[in-house]
């Protein structure tokens, strides 16, 4: 969970402190590394801006590449969030690679079974340029390619489709108003608690910013705990989130104390044992 004591604009304060402490040559390095790592963003006009600014403080132009673009046929929902989480992890694992603001994928027709999202020839976008540049590395055999396959299974891409996904800065803070401790635990923490109830051999993985949780047993499928489009907390098979869903009742609302979290974890564990095992 996010600490309520984390100061606002933490990234901006860190960057400001570093700049104030640095000698001129060090400041040159910092103004390169700041946007490279996502600590600040650089505008097309070269001005450095803090992450809370959606328009440049220098030229007042809007920050570029802050919107996803997907084919218009469907809402991609959690499938898109899975892809974003995979891309985020990809670049988290590559600190020497300049962190893009967004990545776009093109459609390939090189496969026998029809058009698909290509893992190669992708385009990286940076906030200081209105045009993208080719990203050299192939996402094959990664969580990114798995997420692309799932997207393609859900909605077969068509030639000419655009899929551009925003990659959040690692220093992005939750928006104002969502920083309160209104909810003590993320949904992914419910899944972690359920795995601990289920015991030995159960593993979990947290979805993007904890919005959902995955869990799996020693030799069963992977389950997903998430809030569905009806605002119900549900358990489903991760590979079939639109299939069988069992609602987790929260008669007292969201848990806010450890024993309440435990009760929700026990409910989720019981649902998995009774309905999916
Ligand atoms: Zn500017």
XYZ file of C-alpha atoms and ligand atoms in Angstrom:
278
model
C 0.000 0.000 0.000
C 1.038 3.618 -0.447
C 2.266 5.312 2.669
C 0.120 8.247 3.701
C 3.263 9.966 4.951
C 4.952 10.062 1.536
C 5.250 13.758 0.698
C 3.490 15.059 -2.367
C 5.641 15.534 -5.447
C 8.281 13.364 -3.897
C 10.065 12.884 -7.227
C 10.155 16.651 -7.796
C 11.588 17.219 -4.325
C 14.261 14.567 -4.815
C 15.232 16.003 -8.177
C 15.262 19.549 -6.802
C 17.495 18.532 -3.906
C 19.902 16.707 -6.186
C 20.105 19.671 -8.549
C 20.698 22.085 -5.681
C 23.458 19.910 -4.272
C 25.162 19.275 -7.612
C 28.071 21.092 -9.184
C 27.537 22.290 -12.758
C 29.004 19.167 -14.373
C 26.869 17.012 -12.096
C 23.819 19.051 -13.009
C 24.446 18.217 -16.664
C 24.437 14.540 -15.760
C 21.280 14.922 -13.687
C 19.392 16.755 -16.428
C 20.223 13.810 -18.692
C 19.368 11.143 -16.141
C 16.200 12.800 -14.801
C 14.093 12.282 -17.938
C 16.006 9.091 -18.818
C 14.780 7.409 -15.652
C 11.329 9.030 -15.581
C 12.059 11.171 -12.503
C 11.048 14.262 -14.524
C 9.820 14.681 -18.096
C 11.431 16.721 -20.835
C 9.270 18.759 -23.178
C 9.807 19.131 -26.930
C 11.104 22.645 -26.075
C 13.743 20.937 -23.818
C 12.283 22.277 -20.560
C 12.347 19.768 -17.698
C 9.020 19.377 -15.916
C 7.961 17.596 -12.771
C 5.624 14.622 -13.027
C 2.608 16.473 -11.607
C 2.589 18.831 -14.627
C 0.435 17.766 -17.586
C 1.524 20.846 -19.545
C 5.023 22.260 -19.936
C 5.952 25.038 -17.507
C 8.023 26.688 -20.245
C 6.013 26.599 -23.472
C 2.631 25.512 -21.993
C 2.231 22.752 -24.575
C 0.522 19.597 -23.325
C 2.699 16.708 -22.244
C 2.932 14.188 -25.085
C 2.047 10.485 -25.108
C -0.196 10.380 -22.054
C -3.083 8.534 -23.729
C -3.498 4.920 -24.775
C -4.662 4.227 -28.312
C -6.443 0.934 -28.960
C -8.587 -0.434 -31.799
C -12.106 1.019 -31.516
C -14.020 -2.260 -31.447
C -13.811 -3.129 -27.738
C -12.681 -1.869 -24.365
C -9.599 -3.895 -23.470
C -9.898 -3.363 -19.715
C -7.714 -5.652 -17.653
C -6.094 -7.149 -20.769
C -4.645 -3.729 -21.527
C -3.591 -3.310 -17.897
C -1.836 -6.690 -18.100
C 0.094 -5.447 -21.119
C 0.945 -2.180 -19.357
C 2.130 -4.082 -16.284
C 4.298 -6.328 -18.475
C 5.816 -3.333 -20.282
C 6.415 -1.576 -16.972
C 8.223 -4.628 -15.649
C 10.195 -4.932 -18.890
C 11.598 -1.428 -18.553
C 12.000 -1.725 -14.780
C 14.332 -4.630 -15.580
C 16.341 -2.481 -18.033
C 17.558 0.572 -16.113
C 20.167 1.370 -18.777
C 17.451 1.795 -21.422
C 15.825 5.199 -21.682
C 12.342 4.787 -20.322
C 9.737 5.560 -23.002
C 6.471 7.346 -22.279
C 4.652 4.852 -24.497
C 5.246 1.913 -26.818
C 3.212 1.113 -29.908
C 2.787 -2.209 -31.649
C 2.047 -2.953 -35.277
C 0.059 -5.779 -36.819
C 1.930 -8.606 -38.516
C 0.452 -10.970 -41.088
C 3.470 -13.256 -41.042
C 1.725 -15.977 -39.053
C -0.415 -18.670 -40.670
C -3.318 -18.223 -38.270
C -4.050 -14.631 -39.191
C -3.038 -11.121 -38.173
C -1.367 -10.696 -34.808
C 0.354 -8.019 -32.767
C 4.057 -8.124 -33.606
C 6.554 -8.270 -30.754
C 9.208 -6.693 -32.984
C 9.448 -3.415 -34.933
C 7.765 -1.607 -32.078
C 7.957 2.144 -31.665
C 9.032 3.993 -28.527
C 7.714 7.474 -27.780
C 9.376 10.069 -25.599
C 7.866 13.255 -24.226
C 10.470 15.432 -25.976
C 9.561 14.342 -29.501
C 6.319 14.401 -31.489
C 7.527 11.375 -33.452
C 8.400 7.920 -32.228
C 11.554 5.965 -32.814
C 12.089 2.285 -33.468
C 12.627 0.288 -30.315
C 15.339 -2.253 -31.059
C 14.626 -5.123 -28.721
C 12.100 -7.867 -29.556
C 9.537 -8.614 -26.824
C 9.323 -12.275 -27.883
C 8.961 -14.882 -25.101
C 8.212 -12.279 -22.452
C 5.185 -11.296 -20.407
C 4.711 -8.571 -23.024
C 4.283 -11.112 -25.810
C 1.960 -13.203 -23.624
C -0.201 -10.153 -22.969
C -0.234 -9.380 -26.712
C -1.398 -12.919 -27.493
C -4.217 -12.575 -24.959
C -5.247 -9.251 -26.497
C -5.199 -10.795 -29.968
C -7.290 -13.760 -28.804
C -9.837 -11.365 -27.340
C -9.991 -9.105 -30.386
C -8.177 -10.230 -33.530
C -6.118 -7.231 -34.726
C -6.773 -5.909 -38.211
C -4.216 -4.441 -40.566
C -3.996 -0.727 -39.859
C -4.954 -1.050 -36.183
C -3.020 1.067 -33.699
C -2.077 -0.138 -30.241
C -0.136 2.388 -28.212
C 0.296 1.841 -24.502
C 1.386 4.448 -21.974
C 4.138 3.271 -19.638
C 3.887 5.067 -16.316
C 6.970 6.621 -14.772
C 8.266 4.520 -11.873
C 7.924 7.676 -9.807
C 4.277 8.373 -10.623
C 2.245 8.986 -7.518
C -1.451 8.236 -7.164
C -3.614 11.170 -8.219
C -4.684 13.725 -5.639
C -7.637 12.462 -3.642
C -6.753 8.813 -4.112
C -3.838 9.103 -1.732
C -5.985 8.928 1.363
C -6.151 5.724 3.325
C -9.746 5.178 2.228
C -8.775 1.613 1.339
C -6.087 0.099 3.487
C -5.392 -2.901 1.258
C -5.157 -3.370 -2.480
C -7.109 -6.160 -4.163
C -3.824 -7.940 -4.850
C -3.255 -8.088 -1.095
C -6.537 -9.990 -0.777
C -5.072 -12.579 -3.146
C -1.824 -12.755 -1.160
C -3.837 -13.356 2.012
C -5.893 -16.070 0.294
C -2.683 -17.799 -0.844
C -1.399 -17.798 2.716
C -4.667 -19.410 3.852
C -4.400 -22.025 1.096
C -0.922 -22.784 2.334
C 2.191 -24.518 1.079
C 2.914 -24.226 -2.627
C 0.580 -21.324 -3.362
C 2.075 -18.332 -5.151
C 0.812 -14.888 -6.058
C 1.553 -12.032 -8.366
C 0.268 -8.517 -8.049
C -1.471 -6.877 -10.997
C -0.853 -3.321 -12.062
C -0.709 -1.086 -8.929
C -2.432 -3.875 -7.015
C -5.706 -3.535 -8.918
C -5.987 -7.310 -9.112
C -4.166 -10.346 -7.829
C -3.189 -13.625 -9.428
C -2.702 -16.774 -7.402
C -1.941 -20.362 -8.237
C -1.518 -23.623 -6.424
C 1.070 -26.384 -6.756
C -0.628 -28.055 -9.728
C -3.746 -26.124 -10.576
C -4.610 -23.234 -12.851
C -3.985 -19.564 -12.098
C -6.850 -17.647 -10.511
C -7.541 -13.965 -10.695
C -9.113 -11.868 -7.929
C -10.469 -8.619 -9.307
C -13.329 -6.134 -9.272
C -15.510 -6.756 -12.316
C -17.583 -4.355 -14.409
C -20.474 -4.726 -11.946
C -18.273 -3.519 -9.086
C -18.239 -6.977 -7.524
C -15.116 -8.521 -6.065
C -14.871 -11.819 -7.941
C -12.668 -14.872 -8.350
C -12.229 -16.321 -11.847
C -9.763 -18.385 -13.788
C -6.999 -16.044 -14.911
C -7.119 -17.471 -18.444
C -10.883 -17.090 -18.639
C -11.816 -13.927 -16.708
C -15.117 -13.656 -18.564
C -16.069 -17.255 -17.793
C -17.143 -18.568 -14.428
C -16.936 -15.890 -11.762
C -17.728 -16.317 -8.090
C -18.491 -13.186 -6.108
C -16.734 -12.626 -2.802
C -19.245 -11.106 -0.388
C -18.004 -8.130 1.585
C -20.868 -7.535 4.047
C -18.744 -5.089 6.042
C -17.188 -3.386 3.038
C -13.483 -3.404 2.300
C -11.225 -4.816 5.023
C -9.206 -2.242 6.902
C -7.709 -4.298 9.718
C -5.503 -7.410 9.518
C -8.147 -9.764 10.901
C -10.672 -8.403 8.397
C -8.187 -9.001 5.596
C -7.730 -12.531 6.929
C -11.495 -13.099 6.757
C -11.581 -11.983 3.117
C -8.572 -14.224 2.364
C -10.389 -17.161 3.960
C -13.507 -16.443 1.881
C -11.465 -16.365 -1.333
C -9.676 -19.588 -0.368
C -13.025 -21.276 0.373
C -14.407 -20.134 -3.002
C -11.423 -21.594 -4.838
C -11.677 -24.908 -2.973
C -15.445 -25.175 -3.460
C -15.852 -23.952 -7.026
C -12.678 -24.484 -8.968
C -10.783 -27.328 -7.342
Zn 7.823 22.997 -23.412
